[in-house]
Structures are given as structure tokens and as C-alpha cells.
Amino acid sequence: MRNTFDNHGKLLPDDERLFKLGKLIRRCSLDEIPQLINVVIGDMSLIGPRPLLVEYLHLYSADQNRRHLVRPGITGWAQVNGRNAITWTEKFDCDIWYVDHISLGLDFKIVLLTMMKVFKGADVNQSGHVTTEKFGGNA
């Protein structure tokens, strides 16, 4: 991604800064491969709520914070139910649902659905965005 600014010194939108190769890597989910190292060393799981930016921690409601009761994962219930095409509220609802219904069978289902999403390239971006919109809390 380029660090390109407009005339007022503000970063241009992500879709204008992202290289074609970067768009391809995101669409094919190849940018997730380095996270496998985190799975191998035990910091992450294959399945679980996606880790979010540390800067969001103070913005979570008590219910949203429950997503931390399980190990974060490379893919999860939110990813197979809309990935980046759903709202932050829907993502958190999916994460909490997963925490409440965690099972080996559900994890297998998520793996299969994830493979289907990756092959289709579905739900990679929010409508009108190349990357996910920042989480602003529960205002």
C-alpha cells in the first residue's frame, strides 16, 4: 500500500493507495498465511473470533468483550457469515454466538465454509471500502 496524501496532507482512501498485487493478495486471502506462525506457536487458533486492533479494546461493551473468552482465530463465525461485508455490530454478534456455541462440529463447519468463501473471493470488502472501516464503539 502506498503512503499517498491529498493536497491537505490527509491519506487518500485505501482503494487509491492499494497496489493491484495487494488487491489480489487480499481477494485470495494470501495475507493470512503469516498468521499460521501464530497458530503454530499457540498464540492463535485456526478457528475463533478474529483479533482486532488493541486501540479498540476500550470501545467494547461488556458483552462484546466476551469474545476474549476464547483464543482468537484466523477464521471464525463472523468471517463465514459476511466477513468484511457485515457491520461491526453483526461481527460482534457472530463472535459472541461462537463463544456461546463453540464445538468441534461447529469448527469443522467453519473450516468448510471458509474454504468456500476463499475460493469464491466472497465478502472480502465492505461496500464502498477496500479495507474494513474503523470500529468507532457503541455510540
Short mmCIF file of C-alpha atoms in Angstrom, two decimals, residues 27 29 75 79-80 83 108-123:
data_model
loop_
_atom_site.label_atom_id
_atom_site.label_comp_id
_atom_site.label_asym_id
_atom_site.label_seq_id
_atom_site.Cartn_x
_atom_site.Cartn_y
_atom_site.Cartn_z
CA ARG A 27 -9.00 -11.17 -2.53
CA SER A 29 -6.68 -14.23 1.45
CA THR A 75 -11.23 -17.53 10.68
CA GLN A 79 -15.91 -14.47 8.64
CA VAL A 80 -18.18 -17.17 7.19
CA ARG A 83 -16.56 -11.36 6.68
CA PHE A 108 -15.36 -28.16 11.14
CA LYS A 109 -18.33 -26.32 9.61
CA ILE A 110 -16.43 -23.02 9.81
CA VAL A 111 -13.38 -24.57 8.10
CA LEU A 112 -15.53 -25.84 5.21
CA LEU A 113 -17.41 -22.55 4.86
CA THR A 114 -14.13 -20.62 5.00
CA MET A 115 -12.69 -22.65 2.12
CA MET A 116 -15.82 -21.92 0.08
CA LYS A 117 -15.55 -18.17 0.83
CA VAL A 118 -11.85 -18.08 -0.09
CA PHE A 119 -12.39 -19.92 -3.39
CA LYS A 120 -15.27 -17.60 -4.28
CA GLY A 121 -13.46 -14.48 -3.05
CA ALA A 122 -16.69 -13.51 -1.31
CA ASP A 123 -17.22 -10.72 1.25
#
